[in-house]
CSV table of C-alpha atoms and ligand atoms in Angstrom, one decimal:
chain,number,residue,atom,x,y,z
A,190,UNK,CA,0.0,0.0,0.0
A,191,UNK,CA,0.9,3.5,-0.7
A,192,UNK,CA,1.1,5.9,2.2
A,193,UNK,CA,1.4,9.6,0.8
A,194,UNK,CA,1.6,12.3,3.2
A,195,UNK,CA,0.0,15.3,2.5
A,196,UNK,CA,1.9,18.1,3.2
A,197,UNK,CA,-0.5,21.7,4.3
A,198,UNK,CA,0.9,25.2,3.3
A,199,UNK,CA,-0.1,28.3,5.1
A,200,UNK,CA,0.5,31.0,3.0
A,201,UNK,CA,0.1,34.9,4.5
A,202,UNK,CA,0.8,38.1,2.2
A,203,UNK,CA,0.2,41.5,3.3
A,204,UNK,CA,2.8,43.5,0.8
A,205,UNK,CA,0.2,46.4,-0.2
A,206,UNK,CA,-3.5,46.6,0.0
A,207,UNK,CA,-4.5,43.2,0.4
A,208,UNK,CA,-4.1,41.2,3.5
A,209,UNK,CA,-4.6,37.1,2.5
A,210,UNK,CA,-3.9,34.1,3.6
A,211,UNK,CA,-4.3,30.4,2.1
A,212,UNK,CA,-3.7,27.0,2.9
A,213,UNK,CA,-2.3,24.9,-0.2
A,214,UNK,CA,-1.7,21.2,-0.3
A,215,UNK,CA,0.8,19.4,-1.6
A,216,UNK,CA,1.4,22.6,-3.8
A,217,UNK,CA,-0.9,22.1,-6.4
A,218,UNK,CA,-4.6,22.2,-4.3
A,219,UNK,CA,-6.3,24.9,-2.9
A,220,UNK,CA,-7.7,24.3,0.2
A,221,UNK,CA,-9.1,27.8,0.9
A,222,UNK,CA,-8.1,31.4,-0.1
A,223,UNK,CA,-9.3,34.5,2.2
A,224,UNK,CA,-8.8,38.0,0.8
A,225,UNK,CA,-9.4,41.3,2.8
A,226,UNK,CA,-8.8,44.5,1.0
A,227,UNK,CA,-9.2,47.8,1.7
A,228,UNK,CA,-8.8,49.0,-2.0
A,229,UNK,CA,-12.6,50.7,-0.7
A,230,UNK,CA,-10.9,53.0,1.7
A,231,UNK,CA,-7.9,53.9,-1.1
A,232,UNK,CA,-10.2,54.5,-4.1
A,233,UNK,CA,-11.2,58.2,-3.1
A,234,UNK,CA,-7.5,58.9,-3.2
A,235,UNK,CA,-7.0,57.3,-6.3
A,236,UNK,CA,-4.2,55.0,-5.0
A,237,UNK,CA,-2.9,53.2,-2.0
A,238,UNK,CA,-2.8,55.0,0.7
A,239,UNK,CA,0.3,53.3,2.9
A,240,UNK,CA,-1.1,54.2,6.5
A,241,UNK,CA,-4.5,53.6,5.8
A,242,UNK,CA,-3.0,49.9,4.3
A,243,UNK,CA,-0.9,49.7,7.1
A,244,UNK,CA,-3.8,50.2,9.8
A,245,UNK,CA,-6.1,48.2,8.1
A,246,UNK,CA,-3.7,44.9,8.2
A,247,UNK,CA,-3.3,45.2,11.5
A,248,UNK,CA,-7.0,45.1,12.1
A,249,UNK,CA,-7.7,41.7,10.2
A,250,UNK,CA,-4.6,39.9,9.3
A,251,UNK,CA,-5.2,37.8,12.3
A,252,UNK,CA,-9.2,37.2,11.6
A,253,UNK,CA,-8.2,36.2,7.9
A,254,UNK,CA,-5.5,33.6,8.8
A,255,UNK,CA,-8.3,32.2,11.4
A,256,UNK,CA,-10.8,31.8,8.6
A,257,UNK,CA,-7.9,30.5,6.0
A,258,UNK,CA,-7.6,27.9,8.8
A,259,UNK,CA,-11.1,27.2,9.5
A,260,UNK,CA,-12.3,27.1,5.8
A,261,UNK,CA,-9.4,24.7,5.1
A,262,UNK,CA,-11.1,22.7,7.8
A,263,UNK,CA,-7.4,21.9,9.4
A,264,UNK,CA,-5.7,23.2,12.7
A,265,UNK,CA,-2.5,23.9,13.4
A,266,UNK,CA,-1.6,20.7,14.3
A,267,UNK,CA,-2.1,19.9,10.4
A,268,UNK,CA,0.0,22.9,9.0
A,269,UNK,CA,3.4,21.7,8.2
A,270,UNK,CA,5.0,25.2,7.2
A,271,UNK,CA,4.6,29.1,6.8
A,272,UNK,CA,5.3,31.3,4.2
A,273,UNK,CA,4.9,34.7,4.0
A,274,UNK,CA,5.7,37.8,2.1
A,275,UNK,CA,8.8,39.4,3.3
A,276,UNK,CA,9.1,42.2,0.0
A,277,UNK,CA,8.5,43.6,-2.1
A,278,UNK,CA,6.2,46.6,-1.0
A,279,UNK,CA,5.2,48.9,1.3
A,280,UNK,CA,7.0,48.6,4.7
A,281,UNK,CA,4.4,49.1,7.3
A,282,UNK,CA,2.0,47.0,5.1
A,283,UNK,CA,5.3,43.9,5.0
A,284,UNK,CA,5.7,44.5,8.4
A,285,UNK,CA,2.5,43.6,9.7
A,286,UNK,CA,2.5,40.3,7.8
A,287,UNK,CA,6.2,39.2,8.6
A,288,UNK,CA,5.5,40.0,11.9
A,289,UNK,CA,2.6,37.6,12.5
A,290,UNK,CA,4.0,35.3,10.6
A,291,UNK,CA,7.2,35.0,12.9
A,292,UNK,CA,5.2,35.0,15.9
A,293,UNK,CA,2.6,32.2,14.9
A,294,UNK,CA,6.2,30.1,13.6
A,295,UNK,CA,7.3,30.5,16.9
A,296,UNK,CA,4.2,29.8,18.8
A,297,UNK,CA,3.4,26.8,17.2
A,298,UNK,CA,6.9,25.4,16.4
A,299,UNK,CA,6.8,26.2,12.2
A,300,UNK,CA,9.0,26.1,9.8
A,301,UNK,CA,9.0,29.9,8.4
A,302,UNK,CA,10.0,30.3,4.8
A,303,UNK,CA,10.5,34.1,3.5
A,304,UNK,CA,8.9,34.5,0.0
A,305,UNK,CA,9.8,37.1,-2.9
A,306,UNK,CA,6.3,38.4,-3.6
A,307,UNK,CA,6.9,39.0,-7.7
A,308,UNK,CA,8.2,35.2,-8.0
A,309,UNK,CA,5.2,34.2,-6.2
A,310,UNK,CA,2.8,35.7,-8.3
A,311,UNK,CA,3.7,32.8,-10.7
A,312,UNK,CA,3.3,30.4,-8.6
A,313,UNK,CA,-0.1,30.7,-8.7
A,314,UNK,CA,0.3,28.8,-11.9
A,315,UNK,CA,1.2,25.6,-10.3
A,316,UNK,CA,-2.5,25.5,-9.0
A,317,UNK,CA,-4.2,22.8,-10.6
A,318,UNK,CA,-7.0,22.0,-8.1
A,319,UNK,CA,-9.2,23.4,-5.8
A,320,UNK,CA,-11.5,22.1,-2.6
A,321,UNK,CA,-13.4,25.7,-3.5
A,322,UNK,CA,-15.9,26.4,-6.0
A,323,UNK,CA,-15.6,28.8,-9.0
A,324,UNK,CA,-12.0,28.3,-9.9
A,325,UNK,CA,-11.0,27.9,-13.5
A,326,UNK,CA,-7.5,26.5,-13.1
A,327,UNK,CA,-4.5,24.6,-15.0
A,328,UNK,CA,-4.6,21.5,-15.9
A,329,UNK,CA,-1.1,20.3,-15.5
A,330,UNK,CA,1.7,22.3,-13.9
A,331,UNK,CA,4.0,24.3,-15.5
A,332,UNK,CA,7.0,22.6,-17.1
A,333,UNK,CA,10.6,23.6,-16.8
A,334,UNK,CA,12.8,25.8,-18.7
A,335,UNK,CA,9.8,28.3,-18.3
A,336,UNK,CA,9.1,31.9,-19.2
A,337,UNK,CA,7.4,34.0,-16.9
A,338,UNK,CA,6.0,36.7,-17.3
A,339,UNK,CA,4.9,39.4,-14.4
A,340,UNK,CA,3.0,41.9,-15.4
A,341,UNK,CA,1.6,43.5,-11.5
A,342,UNK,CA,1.0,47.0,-10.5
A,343,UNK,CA,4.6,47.5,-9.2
A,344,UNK,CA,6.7,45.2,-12.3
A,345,UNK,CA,6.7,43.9,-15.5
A,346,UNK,CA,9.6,41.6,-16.0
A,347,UNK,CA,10.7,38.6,-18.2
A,348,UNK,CA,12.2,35.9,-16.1
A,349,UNK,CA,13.5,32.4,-17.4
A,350,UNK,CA,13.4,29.4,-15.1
A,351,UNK,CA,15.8,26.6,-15.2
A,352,UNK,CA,14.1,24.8,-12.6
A,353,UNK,CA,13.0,26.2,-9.2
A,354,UNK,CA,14.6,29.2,-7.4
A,355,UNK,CA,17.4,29.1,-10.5
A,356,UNK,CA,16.3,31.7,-12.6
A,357,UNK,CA,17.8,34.4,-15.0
A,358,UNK,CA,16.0,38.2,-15.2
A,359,UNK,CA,15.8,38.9,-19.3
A,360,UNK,CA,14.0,42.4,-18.8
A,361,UNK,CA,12.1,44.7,-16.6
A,362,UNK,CA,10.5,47.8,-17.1
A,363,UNK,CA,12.9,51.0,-16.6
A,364,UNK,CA,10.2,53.3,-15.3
A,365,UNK,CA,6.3,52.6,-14.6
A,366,UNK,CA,4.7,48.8,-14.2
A,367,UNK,CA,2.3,48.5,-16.8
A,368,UNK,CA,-0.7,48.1,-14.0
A,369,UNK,CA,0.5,51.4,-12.8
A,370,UNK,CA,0.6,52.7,-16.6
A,371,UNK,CA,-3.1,51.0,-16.1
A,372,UNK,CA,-3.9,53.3,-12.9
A,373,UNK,CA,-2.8,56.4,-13.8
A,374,UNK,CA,-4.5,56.5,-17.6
A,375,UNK,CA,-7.7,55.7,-15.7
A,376,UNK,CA,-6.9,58.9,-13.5
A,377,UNK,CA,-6.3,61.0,-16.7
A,378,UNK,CA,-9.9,59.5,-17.8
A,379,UNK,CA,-11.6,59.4,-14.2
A,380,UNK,CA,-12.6,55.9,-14.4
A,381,UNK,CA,-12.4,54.5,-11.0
A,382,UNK,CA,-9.3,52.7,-9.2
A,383,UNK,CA,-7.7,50.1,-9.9
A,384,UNK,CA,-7.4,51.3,-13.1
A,385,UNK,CA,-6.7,47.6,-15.1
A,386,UNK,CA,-10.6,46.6,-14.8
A,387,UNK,CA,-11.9,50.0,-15.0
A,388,UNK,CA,-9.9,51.0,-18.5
A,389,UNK,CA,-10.6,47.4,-19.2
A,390,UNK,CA,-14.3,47.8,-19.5
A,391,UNK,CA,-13.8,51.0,-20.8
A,392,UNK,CA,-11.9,49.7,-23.8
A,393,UNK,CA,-14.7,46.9,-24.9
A,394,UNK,CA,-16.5,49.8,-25.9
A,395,UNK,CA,-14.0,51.7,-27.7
A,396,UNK,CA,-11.7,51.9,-31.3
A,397,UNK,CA,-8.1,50.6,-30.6
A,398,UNK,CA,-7.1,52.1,-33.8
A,399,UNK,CA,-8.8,55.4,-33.5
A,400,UNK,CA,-5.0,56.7,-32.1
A,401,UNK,CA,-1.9,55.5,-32.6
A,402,UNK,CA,-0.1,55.9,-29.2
A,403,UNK,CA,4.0,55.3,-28.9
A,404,UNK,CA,5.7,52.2,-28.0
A,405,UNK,CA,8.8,52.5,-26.5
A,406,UNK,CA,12.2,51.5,-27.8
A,407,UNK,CA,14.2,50.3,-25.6
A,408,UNK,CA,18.2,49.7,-25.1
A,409,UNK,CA,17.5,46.5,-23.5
A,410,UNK,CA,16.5,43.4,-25.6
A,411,UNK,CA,13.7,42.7,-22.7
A,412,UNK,CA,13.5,45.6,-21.1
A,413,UNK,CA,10.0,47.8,-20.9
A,414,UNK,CA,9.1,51.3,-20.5
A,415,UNK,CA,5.4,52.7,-19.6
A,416,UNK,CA,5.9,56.6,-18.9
A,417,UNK,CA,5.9,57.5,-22.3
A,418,UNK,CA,2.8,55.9,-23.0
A,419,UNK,CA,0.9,57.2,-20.3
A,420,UNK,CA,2.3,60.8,-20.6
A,421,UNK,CA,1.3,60.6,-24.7
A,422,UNK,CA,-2.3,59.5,-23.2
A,423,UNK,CA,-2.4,62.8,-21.4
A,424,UNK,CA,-1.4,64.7,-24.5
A,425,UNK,CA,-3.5,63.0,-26.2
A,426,UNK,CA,-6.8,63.5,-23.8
A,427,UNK,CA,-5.4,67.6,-23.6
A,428,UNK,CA,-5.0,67.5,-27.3
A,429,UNK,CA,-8.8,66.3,-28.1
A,430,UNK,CA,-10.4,68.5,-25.3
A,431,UNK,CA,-8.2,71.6,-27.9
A,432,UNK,CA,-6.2,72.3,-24.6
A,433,UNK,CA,-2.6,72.7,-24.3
A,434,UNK,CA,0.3,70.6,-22.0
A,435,UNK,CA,-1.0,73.3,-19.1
A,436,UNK,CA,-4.3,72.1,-18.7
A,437,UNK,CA,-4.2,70.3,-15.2
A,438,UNK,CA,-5.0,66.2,-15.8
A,439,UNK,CA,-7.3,66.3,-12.8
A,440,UNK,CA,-10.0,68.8,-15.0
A,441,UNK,CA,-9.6,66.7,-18.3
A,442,UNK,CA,-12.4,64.0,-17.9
A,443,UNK,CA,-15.2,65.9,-17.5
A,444,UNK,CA,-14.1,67.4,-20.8
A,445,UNK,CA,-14.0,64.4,-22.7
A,446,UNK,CA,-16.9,62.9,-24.4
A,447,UNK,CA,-17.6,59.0,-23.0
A,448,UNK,CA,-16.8,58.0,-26.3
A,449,UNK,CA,-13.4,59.6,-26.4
A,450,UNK,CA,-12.3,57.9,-23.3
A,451,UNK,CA,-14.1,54.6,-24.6
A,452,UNK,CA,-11.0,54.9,-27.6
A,453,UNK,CA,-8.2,56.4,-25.9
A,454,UNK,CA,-8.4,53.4,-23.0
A,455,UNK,CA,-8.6,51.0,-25.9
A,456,UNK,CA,-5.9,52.5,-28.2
A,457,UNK,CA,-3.9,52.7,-24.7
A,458,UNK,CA,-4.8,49.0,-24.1
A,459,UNK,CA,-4.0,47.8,-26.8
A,460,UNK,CA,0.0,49.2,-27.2
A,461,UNK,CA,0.4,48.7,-23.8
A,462,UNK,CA,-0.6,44.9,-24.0
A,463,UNK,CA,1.1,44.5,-27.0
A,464,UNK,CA,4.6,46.0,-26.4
A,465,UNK,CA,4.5,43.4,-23.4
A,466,UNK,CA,3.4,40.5,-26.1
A,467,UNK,CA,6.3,41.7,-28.1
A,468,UNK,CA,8.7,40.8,-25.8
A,469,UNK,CA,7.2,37.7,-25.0
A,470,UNK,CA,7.4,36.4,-28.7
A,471,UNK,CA,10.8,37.6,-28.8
A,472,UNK,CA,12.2,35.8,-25.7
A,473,UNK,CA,10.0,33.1,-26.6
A,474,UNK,CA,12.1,32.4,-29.8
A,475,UNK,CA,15.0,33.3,-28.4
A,476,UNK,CA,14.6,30.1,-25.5
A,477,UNK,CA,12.2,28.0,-26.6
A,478,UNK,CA,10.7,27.4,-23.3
A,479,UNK,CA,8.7,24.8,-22.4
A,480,UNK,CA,5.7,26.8,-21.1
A,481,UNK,CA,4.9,30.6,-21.0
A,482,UNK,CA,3.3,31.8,-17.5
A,483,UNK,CA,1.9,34.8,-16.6
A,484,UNK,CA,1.5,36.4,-13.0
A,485,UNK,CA,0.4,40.0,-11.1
A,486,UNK,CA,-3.1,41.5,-11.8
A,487,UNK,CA,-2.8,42.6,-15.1
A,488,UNK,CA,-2.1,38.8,-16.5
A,489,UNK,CA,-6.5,39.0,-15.6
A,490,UNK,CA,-6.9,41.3,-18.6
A,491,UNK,CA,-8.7,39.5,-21.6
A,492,UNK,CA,-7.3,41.9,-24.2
A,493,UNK,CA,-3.6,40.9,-22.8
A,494,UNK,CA,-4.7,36.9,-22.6
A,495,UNK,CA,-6.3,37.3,-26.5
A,496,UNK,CA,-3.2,38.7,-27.7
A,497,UNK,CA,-0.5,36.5,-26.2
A,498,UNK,CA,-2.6,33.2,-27.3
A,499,UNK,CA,-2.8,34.4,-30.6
A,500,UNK,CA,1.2,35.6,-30.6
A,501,UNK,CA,2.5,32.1,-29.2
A,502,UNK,CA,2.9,29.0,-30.7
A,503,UNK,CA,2.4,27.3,-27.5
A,504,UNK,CA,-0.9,26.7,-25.7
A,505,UNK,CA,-1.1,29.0,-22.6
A,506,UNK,CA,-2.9,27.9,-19.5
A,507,UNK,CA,-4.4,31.2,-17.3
A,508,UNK,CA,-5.0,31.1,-13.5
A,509,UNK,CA,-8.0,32.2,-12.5
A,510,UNK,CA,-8.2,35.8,-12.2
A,511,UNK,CA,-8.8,36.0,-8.1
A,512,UNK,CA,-5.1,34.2,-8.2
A,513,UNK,CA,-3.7,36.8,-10.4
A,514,UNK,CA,-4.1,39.6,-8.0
A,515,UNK,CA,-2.7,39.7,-4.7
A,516,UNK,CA,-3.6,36.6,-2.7
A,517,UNK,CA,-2.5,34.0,-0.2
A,518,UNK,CA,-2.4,30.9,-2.3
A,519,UNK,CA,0.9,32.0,-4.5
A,520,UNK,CA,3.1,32.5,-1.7
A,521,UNK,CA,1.8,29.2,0.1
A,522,UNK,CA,2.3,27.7,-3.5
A,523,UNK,CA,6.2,28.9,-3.3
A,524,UNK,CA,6.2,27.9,0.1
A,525,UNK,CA,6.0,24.3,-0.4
A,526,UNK,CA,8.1,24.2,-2.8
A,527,UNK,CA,10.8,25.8,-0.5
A,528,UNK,CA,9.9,23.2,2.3
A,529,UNK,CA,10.0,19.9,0.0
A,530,UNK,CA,13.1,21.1,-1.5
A,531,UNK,CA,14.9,21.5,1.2
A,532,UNK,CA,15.3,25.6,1.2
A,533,UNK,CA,17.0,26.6,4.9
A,534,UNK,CA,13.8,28.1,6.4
A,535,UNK,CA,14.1,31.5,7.9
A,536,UNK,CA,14.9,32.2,11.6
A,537,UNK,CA,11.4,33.3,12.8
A,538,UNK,CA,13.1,35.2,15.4
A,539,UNK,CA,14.8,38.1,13.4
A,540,UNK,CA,13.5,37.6,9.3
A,541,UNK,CA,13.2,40.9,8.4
A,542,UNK,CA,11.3,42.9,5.5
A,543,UNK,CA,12.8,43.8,2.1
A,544,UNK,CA,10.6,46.6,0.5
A,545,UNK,CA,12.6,47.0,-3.1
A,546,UNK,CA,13.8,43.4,-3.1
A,547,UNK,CA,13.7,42.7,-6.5
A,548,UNK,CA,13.8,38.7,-8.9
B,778,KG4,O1,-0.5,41.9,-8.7
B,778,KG4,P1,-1.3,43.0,-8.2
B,778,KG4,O2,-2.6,42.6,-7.5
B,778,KG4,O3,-0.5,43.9,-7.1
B,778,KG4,C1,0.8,44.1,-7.3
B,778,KG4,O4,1.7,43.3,-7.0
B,778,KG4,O5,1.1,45.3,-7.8
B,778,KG4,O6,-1.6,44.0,-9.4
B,778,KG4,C2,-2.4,45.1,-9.2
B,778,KG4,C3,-2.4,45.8,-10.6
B,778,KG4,C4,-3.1,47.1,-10.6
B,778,KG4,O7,-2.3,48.0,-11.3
B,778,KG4,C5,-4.4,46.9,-11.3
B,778,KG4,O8,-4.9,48.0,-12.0
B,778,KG4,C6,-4.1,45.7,-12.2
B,778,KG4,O9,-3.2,44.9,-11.5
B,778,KG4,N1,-5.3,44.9,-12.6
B,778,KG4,C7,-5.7,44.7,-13.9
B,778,KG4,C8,-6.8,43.9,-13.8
B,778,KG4,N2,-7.1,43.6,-12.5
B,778,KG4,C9,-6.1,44.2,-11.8
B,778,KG4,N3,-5.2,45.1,-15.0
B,778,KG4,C10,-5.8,44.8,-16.1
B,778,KG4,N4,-6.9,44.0,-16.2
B,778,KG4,C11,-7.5,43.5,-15.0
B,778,KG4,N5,-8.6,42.8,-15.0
B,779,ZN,ZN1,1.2,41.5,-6.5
């Protein structure tokens, strides 16, 4: 007979708005998934707000790792590691998480393993099944050499995996992420944050060809660049409303007609989108990898999973969208890995947080 244990994951991220935490078995189930944000008490600011995220962590990271606990119907006699987010992001928001983390490590005798937020986001990939409903996954795990591809609202890089944890940056972008590209055009049009769905809905009913925005070149084979973009979407917007560069961004959409925005957010979607396919073609004939995954919120974005499929010989597999953005379930993912692979863990005593640790 053959005995498998089943090894239980508790995952705990608190890097920006979001706090989360997941269990994950055996890292490829999902055994629950608990998401606080308090994106509500940001939006009237149009961003994060750090102290507001900050305060709000601290108010329900601990109820949210209680319910990933309870809806994973295990205690924590059944947990056999932690993993939690230890950068990059905000401080005070990494602190609250890192700390909690190290205490419940210590309190119940756990193996803490320190996770790099960006490579977790494609961990989410390995995913393939799920004790909770609604969850349009994988069906096989990603296979090695792999490209991955993060496309968040604080990077876009190219990455190339040998195997786990030995990995080779191509490219990143020089100045804006392209979900922060995402946010701020949605400012220039005052669609609501965060900007990716907003400008996303925006787009379906707009003309991607009605302007022809910039793409950047870049010096770097893989590298990106967003600023451009978004700054020739705010000429753009000034330019149609027959204002000059003075004319303050925070006046301009309730000058523009809702069908101008409707185009400018799709011609802006669809360069932005594209110079990220691009890259991915390009790397992708360079390597030849054995699978192409995608992480970070914008990798939910229809217009960016149309054009990659359609770019790439490969098939793609997508995560479901509520493991692109920030969540639990990725870092417990990268977590197990860590832990059956024999990664030193951390000492849960002094890990520290890493806000610009970078792949
Ligand atoms: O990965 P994420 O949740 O947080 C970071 O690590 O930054 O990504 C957040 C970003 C935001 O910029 C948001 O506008 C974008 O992901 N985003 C989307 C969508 N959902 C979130 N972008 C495009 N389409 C979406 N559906
Ligand atoms: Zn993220």
């Amino acid at each position: 007979m053959i005995c498998l244990v089943q090894m239980n994951i508790l995952g705990i991220e608190s890097s920006c708005d979001e706090t989360a935490a997941s269990v994950v078995q055996d890292g490829n189930k999902l055994l629950s998934n608990v998401v606080a944000s308090s994106m509500d008490l940001h939006t009237k600011y149009g961003g994060v707000v750090p102290e507001i995220a900050a305060r709000s962590h601290i108010e329900v990271i601990m109820p949210v790792i209680e319910q990933a606990l309870a809806e994973a119907e295990l205690g924590w006699d059944e947990i056999d590691a932690i993993a939690v987010v230890y950068g990059a992001g905000l401080g005070g928001s990494l602190l609250i998480g890192v700390l909690a983390a190290r205490t419940l490590a210590i309190v119940h005798n756990k193996p803490l393993y320190a996770i790099n937020h960006v490579e977790a986001h494609l961990y989410a990939n390995f995913i393939t099944s799920s004790a909770l409903p609604d969850y349009v996954l994988p069906e096989k795990q990603p296979i090695f050499p792999m490209l991955g591809v993060i496309v968040s609202g604080g990077h876009s890089q190219l990455v190339l995996f040998k195997d786990h944890f030995d990995y080779q940056l191509l490219g990143q972008t020089y100045d804006d992420a392209i979900g922060e590209a995402f946010d701020k055009v949605a400012k220039v049009l005052g669609l609501p944050y965060p900007g990716g769905p907003s400008v996303g809905i925006k787009a379906m009913e707009g003309d991607a060809s009605k302007y022809k925005l910039p793409k950047a070149k870049m010096a770097g084979k893989y590298d990106f660049s967003f600023s451009g973009l978004k700054t020739a979407v705010l000429r753009l917007a000034q330019a149609e409303i027959g204002e000059d560069f003075t004319f303050p961004s925070t006046k301009l959409a309730e000058r523009l007609s809702e069908a101008q925005k409707a185009d400018i957010a799709a011609s802006f979607q669809h360069v932005a989108i594209e110079t990220i396919v691009d890259k991915v073609r390009l790397a992708h004939d360079e390597f030849s990898p054995a699978s192409v995954i995608i992480g970070g919120g914008v990798a939910s974005d229809p217009e960016l999973r149309r054009q990659l499929s359609a770019a790439l010989p490969l098939p793609i597999s997508y995560t479901d969208r509520k493991l692109c953005t920030d969540n639990g379930a990725m870092v417990a993912t990268l977590g197990y890995f860590k832990h059956s692979l024999g990664t030193t863990p951390s000492d849960p005593y002094t890990l520290d947080i890493a806000p610009s640790l970078s792949m």
